[in-house]
């Protein structure tokens, strides 16, 4: 026999109903627990959380901007800056588009180059100018990660540690100090993930309210949840990420799947009779619109300056080229497709071949950063207290962070599969979205800087593990102190490792002996 039992949280509503002569509201057993389970547990130190976030972000800004224009090739860009920096300057001159069809090494969409152009507009065609926007993006990525880690762990301390670890990641540091595209791609993907996290909490709060109001059983599919602005924001950011690099499409697919699974699991936690069918019938179409259609629209909108121009690269290719096809489309659309096919052909034929790039690396070496990249090298320089000094900038993930990637990944798989921990599952999905697609075509030329979007999710995985080492807040004093000691020792090791690598991450003059001491492994040479 089912017994209707009022929850303790509804006593005021019950008393009011009794006074009015109505039947008092009742709840089925477990409804109060369901609402409590669904409602996100926000940390109570909101003010302190923002103070800590801003302090860590300020520290990140100091580290990222410190002598930003240090390493140059006789005052000119280094490594792949030589592609994107002049293209951004060209866009600045032309009003948003490239127009050099003779050169036509245009390998990526315009958004990243637009962002580089912002710094060049502010500070001119100088190292500070072409690296300014990247440093801003690298600083914002730290801010985002602090808030993301805090939201996922409900701990301001762990959020702060996530920010500190990302500051001390050599890969993220170097990419935030060069005029290349990958840091913009990484920060936009991370921002989209942050929006989906907020959307997850908002949606679960709405379901908790429905449970509290005893409306969860009105439909076996569960309630409709209305328009979800945070998911919409994630779609905008994913479209911009694709507008930096096409590899953003992998995150579009991964985050779309993640959002749908979160919706189904939330409906199940709320007690919906058919949660997966409810997610498919009530959440899938809006999710598809926000996380797939919207990014597509945003991506093509980023080409607005190209559409409006008369002299942009391949702008009128449909009128002169014989192999465009798609005759049913307007000329502007056919020309844009021709442009994209050229870019696709460039990437398709960018293969290792018989003469590989000396700093090329394949994806199996990325998780532990076994094959870094030398962006800049000059010997015989003054400034280190001896006659002959070395000045070098090496893209190198801090070993104390990257060398634990495999055990952290293994633990994350165990927690996600064995304990159904959604946090580890989310980190794994995003990490794999930035990593696994590179195994599809191993003949292609690949470089370690492609791993830039992996760095924040690696740090998130490490921070989740550190949270378990630290222990629960209600654990014994001895347990907490022991966990805190281990966490402090590890974070101190990462900071010390980053400080040791500082000269070769920033291109500061060092002695030949110090340069040799920095190169720990044969694969680093």
Short mmCIF file of C-alpha atoms in Angstrom, two decimals:
data_model
loop_
_atom_site.label_atom_id
_atom_site.label_comp_id
_atom_site.label_asym_id
_atom_site.label_seq_id
_atom_site.Cartn_x
_atom_site.Cartn_y
_atom_site.Cartn_z
CA UNK A 1 0.00 0.00 0.00
CA UNK A 2 1.37 3.43 -0.96
CA UNK A 3 1.43 5.92 1.88
CA UNK A 4 1.54 9.65 1.11
CA UNK A 5 3.97 11.37 3.43
CA UNK A 6 4.51 15.14 3.51
CA UNK A 7 8.13 16.24 3.37
CA UNK A 8 9.52 18.31 6.18
CA UNK A 9 10.45 21.04 3.70
CA UNK A 10 6.77 21.62 2.90
CA UNK A 11 5.55 22.28 6.45
CA UNK A 12 4.74 25.94 5.83
CA UNK A 13 2.76 25.13 2.69
CA UNK A 14 0.95 22.34 4.55
CA UNK A 15 0.03 24.59 7.50
CA UNK A 16 -1.27 27.28 5.16
CA UNK A 17 -3.41 24.75 3.30
CA UNK A 18 -4.84 23.39 6.56
CA UNK A 19 -5.75 26.91 7.70
CA UNK A 20 -7.57 27.47 4.40
CA UNK A 21 -9.51 24.23 4.78
CA UNK A 22 -7.79 22.58 1.81
CA UNK A 23 -6.16 19.17 1.51
CA UNK A 24 -2.57 19.59 2.65
CA UNK A 25 0.14 19.11 -0.03
CA UNK A 26 1.86 15.75 0.11
CA UNK A 27 4.90 14.19 -1.48
CA UNK A 28 5.81 10.65 -2.33
CA UNK A 29 8.70 9.25 -0.34
CA UNK A 30 12.02 10.22 -1.90
CA UNK A 31 10.89 13.36 -3.69
CA UNK A 32 12.64 15.62 -1.20
CA UNK A 33 15.82 13.58 -1.67
CA UNK A 34 15.50 13.80 -5.43
CA UNK A 35 15.16 17.59 -5.32
CA UNK A 36 18.16 17.79 -3.01
CA UNK A 37 20.18 15.54 -5.30
CA UNK A 38 19.32 17.61 -8.36
CA UNK A 39 20.00 21.02 -6.82
CA UNK A 40 23.61 22.10 -7.40
CA UNK A 41 25.60 22.56 -4.19
CA UNK A 42 27.17 25.96 -4.60
CA UNK A 43 30.15 26.90 -2.39
CA UNK A 44 29.12 29.38 0.29
CA UNK A 45 32.24 31.57 -0.03
CA UNK A 46 31.07 33.45 -3.11
CA UNK A 47 32.94 36.69 -2.39
CA UNK A 48 36.13 34.90 -1.46
CA UNK A 49 35.74 32.76 -4.58
CA UNK A 50 35.81 35.82 -6.82
CA UNK A 51 38.67 37.42 -4.90
CA UNK A 52 40.74 34.24 -5.29
CA UNK A 53 39.78 34.02 -8.97
CA UNK A 54 40.87 37.60 -9.68
CA UNK A 55 44.13 37.25 -7.72
CA UNK A 56 45.09 34.08 -9.62
CA UNK A 57 44.08 35.71 -12.92
CA UNK A 58 46.21 38.77 -12.11
CA UNK A 59 49.15 36.47 -11.42
CA UNK A 60 48.52 34.75 -14.76
CA UNK A 61 48.51 38.11 -16.53
CA UNK A 62 51.85 39.10 -15.00
CA UNK A 63 53.41 35.77 -15.99
CA UNK A 64 51.98 35.76 -19.52
CA UNK A 65 52.83 39.41 -20.30
CA UNK A 66 56.30 39.53 -18.70
CA UNK A 67 58.69 40.77 -21.43
CA UNK A 68 56.25 39.55 -24.05
CA UNK A 69 58.30 40.75 -27.01
CA UNK A 70 61.52 39.10 -25.82
CA UNK A 71 62.26 36.55 -28.56
CA UNK A 72 62.11 37.65 -32.20
CA UNK A 73 63.89 36.79 -35.42
CA UNK A 74 65.79 40.09 -35.73
CA UNK A 75 62.57 41.96 -34.92
CA UNK A 76 60.36 39.77 -37.11
CA UNK A 77 57.97 36.95 -36.16
CA UNK A 78 59.26 33.50 -35.19
CA UNK A 79 58.18 30.05 -36.39
CA UNK A 80 54.53 29.96 -37.59
CA UNK A 81 54.02 33.55 -36.49
CA UNK A 82 55.44 34.23 -39.93
CA UNK A 83 52.15 33.00 -41.45
CA UNK A 84 49.50 34.44 -39.16
CA UNK A 85 51.05 37.75 -38.10
CA UNK A 86 51.32 39.22 -41.64
CA UNK A 87 47.92 37.79 -42.55
CA UNK A 88 46.42 39.53 -39.52
CA UNK A 89 48.15 42.76 -40.53
CA UNK A 90 46.73 42.34 -44.02
CA UNK A 91 43.26 41.93 -42.53
CA UNK A 92 43.76 45.05 -40.44
CA UNK A 93 44.74 47.00 -43.54
CA UNK A 94 41.89 45.66 -45.68
CA UNK A 95 39.05 45.65 -43.17
CA UNK A 96 38.94 41.99 -42.25
CA UNK A 97 40.11 39.85 -45.17
CA UNK A 98 43.28 38.56 -46.85
CA UNK A 99 43.89 39.50 -50.45
CA UNK A 100 47.11 37.87 -51.60
CA UNK A 101 46.04 35.28 -54.18
CA UNK A 102 49.62 34.87 -55.43
CA UNK A 103 50.75 33.62 -52.04
CA UNK A 104 47.49 31.89 -51.05
CA UNK A 105 48.84 29.94 -48.11
CA UNK A 106 45.62 30.57 -46.21
CA UNK A 107 45.27 27.45 -44.11
CA UNK A 108 42.68 28.46 -41.51
CA UNK A 109 39.45 30.48 -41.08
CA UNK A 110 39.63 34.17 -40.13
CA UNK A 111 38.69 34.44 -36.43
CA UNK A 112 42.12 33.79 -34.94
CA UNK A 113 43.76 36.24 -37.33
CA UNK A 114 41.09 38.83 -36.51
CA UNK A 115 42.05 38.49 -32.84
CA UNK A 116 45.75 38.88 -33.59
CA UNK A 117 44.85 41.97 -35.62
CA UNK A 118 43.25 43.55 -32.52
CA UNK A 119 46.65 43.63 -30.82
CA UNK A 120 48.31 44.94 -33.97
CA UNK A 121 45.71 47.71 -34.14
CA UNK A 122 46.47 48.66 -30.53
CA UNK A 123 50.27 48.40 -30.57
CA UNK A 124 51.28 48.30 -34.22
CA UNK A 125 53.27 45.72 -36.15
CA UNK A 126 55.50 44.93 -33.18
CA UNK A 127 56.12 41.81 -31.06
CA UNK A 128 53.82 43.23 -28.38
CA UNK A 129 51.21 43.99 -31.02
CA UNK A 130 51.09 40.56 -32.64
CA UNK A 131 51.31 38.69 -29.30
CA UNK A 132 49.02 40.85 -27.18
CA UNK A 133 45.75 39.06 -27.97
CA UNK A 134 47.31 35.65 -27.41
CA UNK A 135 48.50 36.74 -23.95
CA UNK A 136 45.00 38.02 -23.14
CA UNK A 137 43.52 34.70 -24.27
CA UNK A 138 46.03 32.77 -22.16
CA UNK A 139 45.16 34.87 -19.13
CA UNK A 140 41.41 34.44 -19.66
CA UNK A 141 41.91 30.69 -19.94
CA UNK A 142 43.28 30.68 -16.38
CA UNK A 143 40.26 32.66 -15.14
CA UNK A 144 37.89 30.23 -16.84
CA UNK A 145 39.66 27.20 -15.44
CA UNK A 146 39.51 28.53 -11.87
CA UNK A 147 35.75 28.98 -12.16
CA UNK A 148 35.24 25.65 -13.94
CA UNK A 149 37.25 23.68 -11.38
CA UNK A 150 35.47 25.46 -8.54
CA UNK A 151 32.08 24.62 -10.02
CA UNK A 152 32.99 20.97 -10.65
CA UNK A 153 34.57 20.38 -7.23
CA UNK A 154 32.53 22.93 -5.19
CA UNK A 155 35.88 24.02 -3.72
CA UNK A 156 37.51 27.43 -4.03
CA UNK A 157 40.83 25.92 -2.99
CA UNK A 158 40.80 23.38 -5.79
CA UNK A 159 39.71 26.08 -8.24
CA UNK A 160 42.71 28.18 -7.25
CA UNK A 161 45.03 25.18 -7.60
CA UNK A 162 43.68 24.56 -11.12
CA UNK A 163 44.56 28.13 -12.06
CA UNK A 164 48.05 27.87 -10.59
CA UNK A 165 48.73 24.58 -12.39
CA UNK A 166 47.62 26.04 -15.72
CA UNK A 167 49.81 29.10 -15.16
CA UNK A 168 52.72 26.72 -14.69
CA UNK A 169 52.02 24.67 -17.82
CA UNK A 170 54.82 25.36 -20.28
CA UNK A 171 52.72 24.51 -23.34
CA UNK A 172 49.94 26.94 -22.43
CA UNK A 173 52.49 29.56 -21.41
CA UNK A 174 54.43 29.53 -24.67
CA UNK A 175 51.30 29.42 -26.83
CA UNK A 176 49.99 32.46 -24.93
CA UNK A 177 53.16 34.34 -25.87
CA UNK A 178 53.27 33.78 -29.64
CA UNK A 179 51.12 35.12 -32.45
CA UNK A 180 49.60 31.77 -33.45
CA UNK A 181 46.04 30.46 -33.49
CA UNK A 182 45.95 27.54 -31.07
CA UNK A 183 45.52 29.51 -27.84
CA UNK A 184 42.39 31.18 -29.24
CA UNK A 185 40.98 27.82 -30.25
CA UNK A 186 41.71 26.42 -26.77
CA UNK A 187 40.16 29.31 -24.81
CA UNK A 188 36.97 29.31 -26.92
CA UNK A 189 36.53 25.55 -26.47
CA UNK A 190 37.10 25.91 -22.73
CA UNK A 191 34.59 28.78 -22.55
CA UNK A 192 32.00 26.66 -24.38
CA UNK A 193 32.57 23.86 -21.88
CA UNK A 194 32.13 26.37 -19.03
CA UNK A 195 28.79 27.49 -20.49
CA UNK A 196 27.58 23.89 -20.69
CA UNK A 197 28.55 23.34 -17.05
CA UNK A 198 26.41 26.31 -16.01
CA UNK A 199 23.61 25.05 -18.26
CA UNK A 200 23.81 21.66 -16.56
CA UNK A 201 23.37 23.25 -13.13
CA UNK A 202 20.56 25.54 -14.30
CA UNK A 203 18.69 22.70 -15.91
CA UNK A 204 18.98 20.49 -12.84
CA UNK A 205 17.72 23.38 -10.68
CA UNK A 206 14.66 23.68 -12.92
CA UNK A 207 14.01 19.96 -12.57
CA UNK A 208 14.43 20.20 -8.79
CA UNK A 209 11.75 22.89 -8.75
CA UNK A 210 9.42 20.66 -10.77
CA UNK A 211 10.05 17.82 -8.31
CA UNK A 212 9.36 20.13 -5.37
CA UNK A 213 6.10 21.25 -6.99
CA UNK A 214 5.07 17.61 -7.56
CA UNK A 215 4.78 18.01 -11.31
CA UNK A 216 7.45 15.49 -12.33
CA UNK A 217 4.87 12.76 -12.98
CA UNK A 218 2.67 14.80 -15.30
CA UNK A 219 4.41 13.25 -18.31
CA UNK A 220 6.43 10.08 -18.64
CA UNK A 221 8.94 12.11 -20.66
CA UNK A 222 9.40 14.74 -17.99
CA UNK A 223 8.85 18.50 -18.30
CA UNK A 224 9.92 20.87 -21.04
CA UNK A 225 12.72 23.05 -19.72
CA UNK A 226 12.33 26.20 -21.81
CA UNK A 227 15.00 28.14 -23.62
CA UNK A 228 18.51 27.57 -22.30
CA UNK A 229 20.67 30.65 -22.75
CA UNK A 230 23.86 29.10 -21.43
CA UNK A 231 23.66 26.30 -23.96
CA UNK A 232 23.00 28.92 -26.62
CA UNK A 233 26.16 30.71 -25.48
CA UNK A 234 28.11 27.46 -25.77
CA UNK A 235 26.95 27.19 -29.37
CA UNK A 236 28.13 30.72 -30.16
CA UNK A 237 31.55 29.97 -28.70
CA UNK A 238 31.85 26.67 -30.55
CA UNK A 239 31.09 28.47 -33.81
CA UNK A 240 33.89 30.92 -33.07
CA UNK A 241 36.21 28.03 -32.17
CA UNK A 242 35.51 26.50 -35.59
CA UNK A 243 36.21 29.95 -37.03
CA UNK A 244 39.73 29.69 -35.60
CA UNK A 245 40.44 26.11 -36.62
CA UNK A 246 38.30 23.45 -38.25
CA UNK A 247 39.22 21.00 -35.48
CA UNK A 248 36.57 22.80 -33.42
CA UNK A 249 34.03 20.50 -35.10
CA UNK A 250 35.23 17.63 -32.91
CA UNK A 251 34.30 19.63 -29.81
CA UNK A 252 30.93 20.47 -31.37
CA UNK A 253 30.18 16.76 -31.62
CA UNK A 254 31.62 15.91 -28.21
CA UNK A 255 29.85 18.68 -26.29
CA UNK A 256 26.55 18.00 -28.08
CA UNK A 257 26.71 14.37 -26.97
CA UNK A 258 27.76 15.38 -23.46
CA UNK A 259 24.86 17.81 -23.11
CA UNK A 260 22.31 15.23 -24.24
CA UNK A 261 23.64 12.58 -21.84
CA UNK A 262 23.57 15.09 -18.97
CA UNK A 263 19.94 15.88 -19.80
CA UNK A 264 18.95 12.22 -19.78
CA UNK A 265 20.75 11.53 -16.50
CA UNK A 266 19.16 14.58 -14.88
CA UNK A 267 15.71 13.41 -15.94
CA UNK A 268 16.45 9.99 -14.49
CA UNK A 269 17.61 11.54 -11.20
CA UNK A 270 14.38 13.55 -11.10
CA UNK A 271 12.33 10.37 -11.30
CA UNK A 272 11.12 10.74 -14.90
CA UNK A 273 9.58 7.47 -16.06
CA UNK A 274 11.33 7.43 -19.45
CA UNK A 275 14.37 9.70 -19.09
CA UNK A 276 16.26 8.71 -22.23
CA UNK A 277 13.19 8.98 -24.44
CA UNK A 278 12.40 12.28 -22.76
CA UNK A 279 15.91 13.56 -23.52
CA UNK A 280 15.64 12.44 -27.14
CA UNK A 281 12.17 13.86 -27.73
CA UNK A 282 12.36 17.03 -25.66
CA UNK A 283 16.04 17.94 -25.42
CA UNK A 284 17.72 16.59 -28.56
CA UNK A 285 16.19 18.99 -31.09
CA UNK A 286 16.89 22.17 -29.05
CA UNK A 287 20.39 20.86 -28.32
CA UNK A 288 20.94 20.22 -32.04
CA UNK A 289 19.81 23.76 -32.83
CA UNK A 290 22.03 25.37 -30.18
CA UNK A 291 25.11 23.16 -30.42
CA UNK A 292 25.22 22.24 -34.11
CA UNK A 293 23.11 24.55 -36.26
CA UNK A 294 24.09 27.70 -34.37
CA UNK A 295 27.85 27.00 -34.56
CA UNK A 296 27.45 26.44 -38.29
CA UNK A 297 25.66 29.78 -38.69
CA UNK A 298 28.25 31.55 -36.54
CA UNK A 299 31.09 29.96 -38.52
CA UNK A 300 29.82 31.26 -41.85
CA UNK A 301 29.04 34.63 -40.27
CA UNK A 302 32.73 34.99 -39.38
CA UNK A 303 33.39 35.32 -43.13
CA UNK A 304 31.31 38.51 -43.36
CA UNK A 305 34.28 40.68 -44.37
CA UNK A 306 35.17 38.18 -47.07
CA UNK A 307 31.62 38.26 -48.47
CA UNK A 308 31.58 42.07 -48.51
CA UNK A 309 34.93 42.42 -50.27
CA UNK A 310 35.81 42.52 -53.93
CA UNK A 311 39.49 41.60 -53.69
CA UNK A 312 39.65 38.90 -51.00
CA UNK A 313 41.43 35.66 -51.84
CA UNK A 314 39.23 33.55 -54.16
CA UNK A 315 36.32 35.95 -53.66
CA UNK A 316 35.33 35.66 -57.35
CA UNK A 317 36.73 32.20 -58.03
CA UNK A 318 33.35 30.97 -59.28
CA UNK A 319 33.55 33.37 -62.21
CA UNK A 320 36.97 32.24 -63.44
CA UNK A 321 37.57 28.69 -62.17
CA UNK A 322 36.29 25.69 -64.13
CA UNK A 323 36.10 23.15 -61.31
CA UNK A 324 33.94 24.86 -58.71
CA UNK A 325 30.70 22.94 -59.34
CA UNK A 326 27.49 23.47 -57.35
CA UNK A 327 25.97 25.53 -60.13
CA UNK A 328 22.65 25.83 -58.27
CA UNK A 329 24.29 28.02 -55.61
CA UNK A 330 24.96 31.77 -55.84
CA UNK A 331 28.43 32.73 -57.03
CA UNK A 332 29.49 33.97 -53.61
CA UNK A 333 28.66 30.60 -52.03
CA UNK A 334 30.45 28.71 -54.81
CA UNK A 335 33.51 30.90 -54.41
CA UNK A 336 33.56 30.27 -50.66
CA UNK A 337 33.32 26.54 -51.29
CA UNK A 338 36.20 26.79 -53.75
CA UNK A 339 38.22 28.59 -51.07
CA UNK A 340 37.41 25.83 -48.55
CA UNK A 341 38.30 23.07 -51.00
CA UNK A 342 41.68 24.73 -51.53
CA UNK A 343 42.27 24.81 -47.79
CA UNK A 344 41.15 21.18 -47.48
CA UNK A 345 43.51 20.18 -50.28
CA UNK A 346 46.35 21.99 -48.49
CA UNK A 347 45.72 20.05 -45.28
CA UNK A 348 45.23 16.76 -47.17
CA UNK A 349 48.61 17.04 -48.87
CA UNK A 350 50.44 18.28 -45.76
CA UNK A 351 52.04 14.88 -45.17
CA UNK A 352 55.23 13.76 -43.52
CA UNK A 353 56.75 12.26 -46.66
CA UNK A 354 60.41 11.31 -46.97
CA UNK A 355 61.70 14.58 -45.53
CA UNK A 356 59.87 15.14 -42.23
CA UNK A 357 60.00 18.41 -40.36
CA UNK A 358 62.74 18.18 -37.70
CA UNK A 359 60.29 18.99 -34.91
CA UNK A 360 57.30 17.00 -36.14
CA UNK A 361 55.57 14.75 -33.62
CA UNK A 362 52.79 12.17 -33.77
CA UNK A 363 49.85 12.15 -31.34
CA UNK A 364 51.05 9.17 -29.30
CA UNK A 365 53.88 11.39 -27.99
CA UNK A 366 51.62 14.29 -26.91
CA UNK A 367 50.11 13.06 -23.61
CA UNK A 368 53.55 13.13 -21.97
CA UNK A 369 55.05 15.83 -24.21
CA UNK A 370 57.82 13.55 -25.42
CA UNK A 371 58.59 15.58 -28.55
CA UNK A 372 58.46 19.34 -27.89
CA UNK A 373 59.13 22.03 -30.50
CA UNK A 374 61.91 24.55 -30.84
CA UNK A 375 60.31 27.83 -31.94
CA UNK A 376 63.42 29.97 -31.79
CA UNK A 377 67.15 29.46 -31.27
CA UNK A 378 70.11 31.83 -31.39
CA UNK A 379 73.62 31.23 -30.09
CA UNK A 380 76.51 33.58 -29.50
CA UNK A 381 74.27 36.09 -27.75
CA UNK A 382 75.31 38.37 -24.87
CA UNK A 383 73.39 38.75 -21.62
CA UNK A 384 74.13 35.67 -19.52
CA UNK A 385 77.41 36.78 -17.94
CA UNK A 386 79.55 34.93 -20.48
CA UNK A 387 80.67 35.65 -24.00
CA UNK A 388 78.56 33.05 -25.77
CA UNK A 389 74.95 32.65 -24.64
CA UNK A 390 72.00 30.68 -25.97
CA UNK A 391 68.62 32.27 -26.49
CA UNK A 392 65.84 29.77 -27.21
CA UNK A 393 62.08 29.40 -27.03
CA UNK A 394 60.89 25.81 -26.73
CA UNK A 395 57.28 24.66 -26.68
CA UNK A 396 57.44 22.20 -23.81
CA UNK A 397 54.74 20.99 -21.47
CA UNK A 398 55.88 21.11 -17.84
CA UNK A 399 56.93 17.49 -17.14
CA UNK A 400 55.52 17.50 -13.58
CA UNK A 401 52.12 18.06 -15.21
CA UNK A 402 52.30 16.15 -18.46
CA UNK A 403 54.18 13.09 -17.24
CA UNK A 404 51.27 12.13 -14.98
CA UNK A 405 48.79 12.27 -17.88
CA UNK A 406 48.55 8.49 -18.39
CA UNK A 407 47.95 7.50 -14.74
CA UNK A 408 45.46 10.36 -14.38
CA UNK A 409 43.66 9.17 -17.54
CA UNK A 410 43.56 5.62 -16.19
CA UNK A 411 42.12 6.80 -12.88
CA UNK A 412 39.60 8.99 -14.72
CA UNK A 413 38.39 5.99 -16.75
CA UNK A 414 37.97 3.99 -13.54
CA UNK A 415 36.04 6.77 -11.83
CA UNK A 416 33.88 7.46 -14.89
CA UNK A 417 33.04 3.83 -15.63
CA UNK A 418 33.34 2.14 -12.26
CA UNK A 419 31.93 4.90 -10.05
CA UNK A 420 29.85 6.80 -12.66
CA UNK A 421 31.50 10.11 -11.74
CA UNK A 422 30.20 12.61 -14.29
CA UNK A 423 33.10 15.01 -13.69
CA UNK A 424 35.76 12.57 -14.82
CA UNK A 425 33.57 11.51 -17.74
CA UNK A 426 33.23 15.13 -18.89
CA UNK A 427 36.99 15.69 -18.71
CA UNK A 428 37.66 12.48 -20.65
CA UNK A 429 35.15 13.35 -23.38
CA UNK A 430 36.69 16.78 -23.95
CA UNK A 431 40.26 15.50 -23.75
CA UNK A 432 39.51 12.74 -26.26
CA UNK A 433 37.75 15.22 -28.59
CA UNK A 434 40.99 17.16 -28.86
CA UNK A 435 43.20 14.10 -29.07
CA UNK A 436 41.76 11.01 -30.73
CA UNK A 437 40.82 12.55 -34.13
CA UNK A 438 44.51 13.04 -34.89
CA UNK A 439 44.95 9.26 -35.14
CA UNK A 440 42.68 9.09 -38.20
CA UNK A 441 45.43 10.14 -40.62
CA UNK A 442 48.88 9.50 -39.18
CA UNK A 443 50.57 10.36 -42.50
CA UNK A 444 49.70 14.01 -41.97
CA UNK A 445 52.31 16.39 -40.59
CA UNK A 446 51.55 17.00 -36.93
CA UNK A 447 53.11 19.13 -34.22
CA UNK A 448 52.97 19.37 -30.45
CA UNK A 449 51.15 22.71 -30.51
CA UNK A 450 48.06 20.81 -31.71
CA UNK A 451 47.83 19.58 -28.10
CA UNK A 452 47.11 23.09 -26.77
CA UNK A 453 43.36 22.44 -26.19
CA UNK A 454 44.27 19.35 -24.14
CA UNK A 455 46.13 21.31 -21.46
CA UNK A 456 43.16 22.71 -19.46
CA UNK A 457 41.39 19.35 -19.44
CA UNK A 458 44.58 17.62 -18.31
CA UNK A 459 44.77 20.12 -15.44
CA UNK A 460 41.11 19.52 -14.59
CA UNK A 461 41.74 15.78 -14.39
CA UNK A 462 44.75 16.33 -12.13
CA UNK A 463 42.76 18.68 -9.87
CA UNK A 464 39.96 16.13 -9.50
CA UNK A 465 42.57 13.60 -8.36
CA UNK A 466 44.08 16.16 -5.97
CA UNK A 467 40.63 16.70 -4.52
CA UNK A 468 40.40 13.00 -3.70
CA UNK A 469 43.87 13.06 -2.16
CA UNK A 470 42.90 16.08 -0.08
CA UNK A 471 39.86 14.25 1.25
CA UNK A 472 36.36 15.30 2.19
CA UNK A 473 35.75 18.30 4.41
CA UNK A 474 34.28 16.05 7.10
CA UNK A 475 37.29 13.70 7.13
CA UNK A 476 39.47 13.41 10.20
CA UNK A 477 42.03 16.12 10.94
CA UNK A 478 44.91 13.72 10.40
CA UNK A 479 43.48 12.60 7.04
CA UNK A 480 43.02 16.18 5.86
CA UNK A 481 46.48 17.28 6.97
CA UNK A 482 48.13 14.33 5.26
CA UNK A 483 46.19 14.99 2.06
CA UNK A 484 47.01 18.68 2.20
CA UNK A 485 50.71 17.87 2.59
CA UNK A 486 50.70 15.61 -0.48
CA UNK A 487 48.79 18.17 -2.55
CA UNK A 488 51.10 21.00 -1.45
CA UNK A 489 54.21 18.96 -2.31
CA UNK A 490 52.88 18.16 -5.77
CA UNK A 491 51.84 21.73 -6.56
CA UNK A 492 55.22 22.94 -5.28
CA UNK A 493 56.95 20.45 -7.58
CA UNK A 494 55.01 21.79 -10.59
CA UNK A 495 55.85 25.39 -9.71
CA UNK A 496 59.54 24.54 -9.22
CA UNK A 497 59.62 22.67 -12.53
CA UNK A 498 58.08 25.66 -14.31
CA UNK A 499 60.57 28.05 -12.72
CA UNK A 500 63.44 25.82 -13.85
CA UNK A 501 62.16 25.84 -17.45
CA UNK A 502 61.44 29.59 -17.40
CA UNK A 503 64.47 30.68 -19.50
CA UNK A 504 63.77 28.32 -22.40
CA UNK A 505 60.03 29.01 -22.34
CA UNK A 506 60.62 32.75 -22.73
CA UNK A 507 63.78 33.01 -24.82
CA UNK A 508 65.99 34.49 -22.10
CA UNK A 509 69.80 34.30 -22.56
CA UNK A 510 71.43 31.37 -20.73
CA UNK A 511 74.79 29.66 -20.84
CA UNK A 512 75.50 26.67 -23.04
CA UNK A 513 75.78 24.53 -19.91
CA UNK A 514 72.37 25.65 -18.67
CA UNK A 515 70.86 25.01 -22.10
CA UNK A 516 72.23 21.44 -22.04
CA UNK A 517 70.85 20.96 -18.51
CA UNK A 518 67.39 22.04 -19.66
CA UNK A 519 67.19 19.27 -22.26
CA UNK A 520 66.37 16.28 -20.07
CA UNK A 521 65.55 13.69 -22.74
CA UNK A 522 67.16 12.80 -26.09
CA UNK A 523 63.79 13.41 -27.78
CA UNK A 524 63.93 17.04 -26.63
CA UNK A 525 66.98 17.72 -28.79
#
